Each structure stands twice: as C-alpha cells, then as structure tokens.
Tab-separated table of C-alpha atoms in Angstrom:
chain	number	residue	atom	x	y	z
A	1	MET	CA	-153.055	-31.813	-13.980
A	2	ASP	CA	-151.651	-35.304	-13.694
A	3	ARG	CA	-151.895	-35.821	-9.939
A	4	GLY	CA	-149.694	-38.915	-10.040
A	5	ARG	CA	-146.817	-36.905	-11.498
A	6	PHE	CA	-147.577	-34.061	-9.114
A	7	PHE	CA	-147.359	-36.277	-6.018
A	8	LYS	CA	-144.197	-37.929	-7.286
A	9	SER	CA	-142.596	-34.498	-7.461
A	10	VAL	CA	-143.752	-33.139	-4.086
A	11	ARG	CA	-142.936	-36.370	-2.289
A	12	SER	CA	-139.283	-35.364	-2.469
A	13	SER	CA	-139.439	-31.581	-2.782
A	14	VAL	CA	-141.921	-30.910	0.032
A	15	PHE	CA	-142.395	-34.074	2.082
A	16	GLY	CA	-138.859	-35.382	2.515
A	17	GLY	CA	-139.215	-38.533	0.427
A	18	SER	CA	-142.384	-40.075	1.836
A	19	LEU	CA	-146.065	-39.275	2.052
A	20	THR	CA	-148.533	-40.317	4.735
A	21	GLN	CA	-152.147	-41.097	3.938
A	22	SER	CA	-153.207	-37.951	5.791
A	23	GLN	CA	-150.837	-35.804	3.747
A	24	VAL	CA	-152.145	-37.236	0.489
A	25	GLN	CA	-155.762	-36.838	1.576
A	26	GLY	CA	-155.170	-33.292	2.776
A	27	VAL	CA	-153.480	-32.222	-0.449
A	28	GLU	CA	-156.218	-33.919	-2.471
A	29	ALA	CA	-158.890	-32.092	-0.461
A	30	LEU	CA	-157.191	-28.751	-1.118
A	31	LEU	CA	-156.781	-29.481	-4.822
A	32	ASP	CA	-160.443	-30.494	-5.035
A	33	ALA	CA	-161.506	-27.306	-3.228
A	34	CYS	CA	-159.403	-25.171	-5.559
A	35	GLN	CA	-161.098	-26.816	-8.530
A	36	ALA	CA	-164.566	-26.467	-7.000
A	37	TYR	CA	-164.119	-22.766	-6.238
A	38	GLY	CA	-162.423	-21.740	-9.460
A	39	VAL	CA	-158.909	-21.232	-8.106
A	40	THR	CA	-156.937	-22.162	-11.206
A	41	ASP	CA	-153.834	-19.948	-11.315
A	42	ALA	CA	-150.977	-22.330	-10.510
A	43	ARG	CA	-149.423	-19.766	-8.157
A	44	HIS	CA	-152.671	-19.450	-6.214
A	45	VAL	CA	-153.033	-23.215	-5.923
A	46	ALA	CA	-149.404	-23.569	-4.865
A	47	TYR	CA	-149.767	-20.991	-2.119
A	48	VAL	CA	-152.956	-22.598	-0.826
A	49	LEU	CA	-151.127	-25.924	-0.646
A	50	ALA	CA	-148.070	-24.430	1.025
A	51	THR	CA	-149.903	-22.780	3.909
A	52	PRO	CA	-150.722	-26.021	5.827
A	53	VAL	CA	-147.066	-27.028	5.621
A	54	ILE	CA	-146.500	-24.517	8.418
A	55	GLU	CA	-149.980	-24.234	9.933
A	56	THR	CA	-150.236	-28.007	10.572
A	57	GLY	CA	-146.570	-28.909	10.960
A	58	ASN	CA	-146.698	-30.580	7.526
A	59	THR	CA	-149.202	-33.206	8.702
A	60	PHE	CA	-152.017	-31.784	6.568
A	61	GLU	CA	-154.398	-32.714	9.361
A	62	PRO	CA	-156.703	-29.846	10.368
A	63	ILE	CA	-155.828	-28.727	13.879
A	64	SER	CA	-157.603	-27.316	16.895
A	65	GLU	CA	-156.023	-24.320	18.597
A	66	ASN	CA	-153.634	-25.242	21.415
A	67	LEU	CA	-154.552	-23.092	24.394
A	68	ASN	CA	-152.590	-25.009	27.028
A	69	TYR	CA	-150.641	-21.951	28.151
A	70	SER	CA	-148.461	-21.597	31.218
A	71	ALA	CA	-148.818	-18.447	33.302
A	72	ASP	CA	-145.891	-16.864	31.451
A	73	GLY	CA	-147.333	-17.928	28.127
A	74	LEU	CA	-150.654	-16.329	28.966
A	75	LEU	CA	-148.989	-13.041	29.756
A	76	ARG	CA	-147.028	-13.136	26.500
A	77	THR	CA	-150.000	-14.094	24.350
A	78	PHE	CA	-153.084	-12.651	26.024
A	79	SER	CA	-151.798	-9.940	28.344
A	80	ARG	CA	-154.701	-7.754	27.287
A	81	TYR	CA	-157.179	-10.192	28.794
A	82	PHE	CA	-155.343	-11.465	31.898
A	83	SER	CA	-153.739	-9.500	34.711
A	84	VAL	CA	-150.569	-10.638	36.447
A	85	THR	CA	-152.600	-11.612	39.506
A	86	GLU	CA	-155.034	-13.753	37.487
A	87	VAL	CA	-152.850	-15.891	35.258
A	88	ALA	CA	-152.040	-18.548	37.851
A	89	ALA	CA	-155.738	-19.371	38.210
A	90	TYR	CA	-156.079	-19.955	34.446
A	91	ALA	CA	-152.719	-21.523	33.544
A	92	ARG	CA	-152.880	-24.957	31.859
A	93	GLN	CA	-156.680	-24.812	31.631
A	94	PRO	CA	-157.355	-24.456	27.878
A	95	GLN	CA	-161.134	-24.266	28.142
A	96	ARG	CA	-161.102	-21.537	30.775
A	97	ILE	CA	-158.412	-19.652	28.869
A	98	ALA	CA	-160.438	-19.715	25.659
A	99	ASN	CA	-163.605	-18.584	27.374
A	100	ARG	CA	-161.819	-15.659	29.007
A	101	ALA	CA	-159.593	-14.596	26.113
A	102	TYR	CA	-162.306	-14.841	23.461
A	103	GLY	CA	-165.316	-13.847	25.549
A	104	ASP	CA	-167.349	-10.783	24.529
A	105	ARG	CA	-165.626	-10.409	21.166
A	106	MET	CA	-165.700	-11.855	17.640
A	107	GLY	CA	-169.414	-12.421	18.117
A	108	ASN	CA	-168.935	-14.561	21.220
A	109	GLY	CA	-170.968	-14.195	24.373
A	110	PRO	CA	-169.353	-13.467	27.754
A	111	GLU	CA	-166.844	-15.741	29.438
A	112	SER	CA	-169.645	-17.659	31.153
A	113	SER	CA	-171.295	-18.525	27.814
A	114	GLY	CA	-168.587	-20.996	26.815
A	115	ASP	CA	-168.437	-19.514	23.326
A	116	GLY	CA	-164.707	-18.885	23.537
A	117	TRP	CA	-164.008	-22.599	23.786
A	118	LYS	CA	-166.782	-23.635	21.428
A	119	PHE	CA	-165.541	-21.296	18.712
A	120	ARG	CA	-161.780	-21.615	19.275
A	121	GLY	CA	-159.474	-21.854	16.274
A	122	ARG	CA	-159.899	-24.873	14.011
A	123	GLY	CA	-158.862	-25.937	10.522
A	124	TYR	CA	-155.946	-25.524	8.131
A	125	CYS	CA	-156.244	-21.746	8.392
A	126	GLN	CA	-157.832	-21.529	11.802
A	127	ILE	CA	-161.102	-19.660	12.111
A	128	THR	CA	-161.891	-18.246	15.560
A	129	GLY	CA	-165.027	-16.710	17.054
A	130	ARG	CA	-168.755	-17.149	16.406
A	131	ASP	CA	-168.752	-14.434	13.731
A	132	ASN	CA	-166.198	-16.295	11.624
A	133	TYR	CA	-167.943	-19.630	12.044
A	134	LEU	CA	-171.184	-17.978	10.971
A	135	LYS	CA	-169.490	-16.265	8.030
A	136	PHE	CA	-168.068	-19.515	6.680
A	137	SER	CA	-171.339	-21.325	7.373
A	138	ARG	CA	-172.996	-18.915	4.960
A	139	LEU	CA	-170.171	-19.034	2.412
A	140	LEU	CA	-169.993	-22.832	2.321
A	141	GLY	CA	-173.595	-23.746	3.065
A	142	VAL	CA	-172.760	-25.857	6.123
A	143	ASP	CA	-173.698	-25.386	9.777
A	144	LEU	CA	-170.381	-24.609	11.428
A	145	VAL	CA	-172.105	-22.726	14.237
A	146	GLY	CA	-174.146	-25.749	15.256
A	147	ASN	CA	-171.224	-28.127	14.680
A	148	PRO	CA	-167.894	-26.266	14.897
A	149	ASP	CA	-165.901	-29.507	14.680
A	150	LEU	CA	-166.843	-29.744	11.015
A	151	ALA	CA	-163.936	-27.324	10.527
A	152	LEU	CA	-161.649	-30.164	11.603
A	153	THR	CA	-162.627	-32.381	8.666
A	154	GLN	CA	-160.237	-32.245	5.733
A	155	THR	CA	-162.951	-31.433	3.210
A	156	ILE	CA	-164.418	-28.492	5.119
A	157	ALA	CA	-161.028	-27.239	6.328
A	158	ALA	CA	-159.857	-27.214	2.712
A	159	LYS	CA	-162.909	-25.278	1.557
A	160	ILE	CA	-162.440	-22.713	4.330
A	161	ALA	CA	-158.795	-22.271	3.350
A	162	VAL	CA	-159.493	-21.885	-0.357
A	163	VAL	CA	-162.483	-19.545	-0.097
A	164	GLY	CA	-160.873	-17.532	2.694
A	165	MET	CA	-157.639	-17.021	0.787
A	166	ARG	CA	-159.353	-16.409	-2.534
A	167	ASP	CA	-161.723	-13.791	-1.161
A	168	GLY	CA	-159.621	-12.153	1.553
A	169	VAL	CA	-161.836	-13.344	4.386
A	170	PHE	CA	-159.036	-13.857	6.918
A	171	THR	CA	-157.211	-10.517	6.871
A	172	GLY	CA	-158.691	-8.579	3.960
A	173	LYS	CA	-155.782	-9.640	1.749
A	174	ARG	CA	-156.446	-12.155	-1.015
A	175	LEU	CA	-154.465	-14.345	-3.405
A	176	SER	CA	-154.952	-11.981	-6.319
A	177	ASP	CA	-153.297	-9.177	-4.334
A	178	TYR	CA	-149.974	-11.022	-4.507
A	179	PHE	CA	-150.252	-13.208	-7.587
A	180	GLY	CA	-151.410	-11.144	-10.536
A	181	VAL	CA	-149.134	-9.274	-12.885
A	182	GLY	CA	-146.371	-9.792	-10.326
A	183	THR	CA	-145.568	-12.673	-7.998
A	184	GLU	CA	-144.929	-12.086	-4.305
A	185	TRP	CA	-144.302	-15.420	-2.630
A	186	THR	CA	-143.181	-13.941	0.682
A	187	ASN	CA	-145.595	-11.051	1.127
A	188	ALA	CA	-148.517	-13.357	0.352
A	189	ARG	CA	-148.290	-14.555	3.940
A	190	ARG	CA	-150.265	-11.417	4.813
A	191	ILE	CA	-153.344	-13.251	3.529
A	192	ILE	CA	-153.266	-15.262	6.755
A	193	ASN	CA	-150.928	-13.909	9.415
A	194	GLY	CA	-148.615	-10.966	8.849
A	195	LEU	CA	-145.185	-12.248	7.865
A	196	ASP	CA	-144.949	-15.060	10.414
A	197	ARG	CA	-142.954	-17.941	8.826
A	198	ALA	CA	-143.354	-16.189	5.495
A	199	ALA	CA	-140.057	-17.386	4.048
A	200	ASP	CA	-140.773	-21.022	4.941
A	201	ILE	CA	-144.190	-20.937	3.297
A	202	ALA	CA	-142.743	-19.186	0.246
A	203	LYS	CA	-140.186	-21.976	-0.143
A	204	ALA	CA	-142.876	-24.654	0.004
A	205	ALA	CA	-145.104	-22.702	-2.378
A	206	LYS	CA	-142.351	-22.524	-4.976
A	207	ALA	CA	-141.859	-26.288	-4.724
A	208	PHE	CA	-145.585	-26.903	-5.128
A	209	HIS	CA	-145.657	-24.501	-8.066
A	210	ALA	CA	-142.844	-26.322	-9.835
A	211	ALA	CA	-144.657	-29.621	-9.276
A	212	ILE	CA	-147.907	-28.241	-10.689
A	213	GLN	CA	-146.131	-26.897	-13.759
A	214	GLY	CA	-144.356	-30.208	-14.281
A	215	ALA	CA	-147.594	-32.144	-14.052
A	216	THR	CA	-149.680	-29.922	-16.323
C-alpha cells in the first residue's frame, strides 16, 4: 500500500482536512502491527484503524481509563460495587474507585492491594485487570504486569488492538467473524464493546477501507 496516497485520502475523509503528528504516528503504528501480525484483509485493517476514532476521540493517542466519577456517576456505572451510602466517600477519587470497583476480580487482589488502579484500562482498546495484562504480556512477549504503562505507548497499544481483535481476546468475537464471506461493518463492534457507537465506527471503517483500496 502506498501510505502517502492513503494518508492523503483519510486526511479529508476521516480527519476533517488535517492530521496531527500523533494521529499519523498512531495510524502508522496500527498499520505496522497489522503487517507484523498478518492482518492483511483490507476490511480487517480498516476496522482496526476505525476503532480508535471513537475509543480515543480521534486523537489516536492511547488513553488511560477515566475514573473520575461523581456520586451519581458511580451509581450509574458501578452500582454493583458501591452502595448508596458509600458513593459520597469515593466520588471524584479515581484511584480509590478503581481499587474498589476492580478489586477481587479479573485476577486483581482485594481493594487494599491497589491492583484495581494499577491494572485499570489502558490503550486503544483498553485492557483492564491483572489477568488481561498477563494475557497480553504472554501474547506480545512484553512485561505489561511489571510495567502496565507500556500499554499507553502507541506501539504496544497498537499490537494489543490488532492481536486482540484478530484473535477475539476482548469479547470472544474476532475480525473474521464479521469480515469473511460477508461484511458486517456495524455488528463488528461486538469485537470490542457490544454495539456502543457501532454506526460511527462503521462509517470511519468504510472511509479507511476506501482509502486502503485507493492506495493499493
């Protein structure tokens, strides 16, 4: 693929006429990861590229989970882990919220261990919990358990996204489930997160796909 032609196309169709250095670097990292891990179907590549449009607010900078919830927000998001009488004591305290909400699950130790905060969501497709950090450490050959912030680097975040989507690590659904004989741009969102913002990601994926085809 001629990446110069590709970027010329997506500059207008996806990025509103201009590209930041971070956007270029993020897209490049994802393209490199697709190549490294054998993701070659143009539809697969396009959907990988489209996902951070929504997950990162189109910045293509890997993000750390925002846990700065108000009391009402805690009840809406984590009602299973906080009672009505407790939320005021945790509101607007992201570290305490993470340790409580993610304690004793996903491979994390109890609230007092600090694992909830240490292994909070990070990346393009956020991984959460010690078990997931360990899983991707083994898949990628990097120590994400010892250094979770590696998931915030563009190179590692891109590898997590590509391998996770290719192999169905996030939800059990994988790229090949939606892009094989048929093409399901909208339902492919189930690879990451139900159908949340599915139409928006589908629109971006189609634009990326057209750019890939035009540059090949």
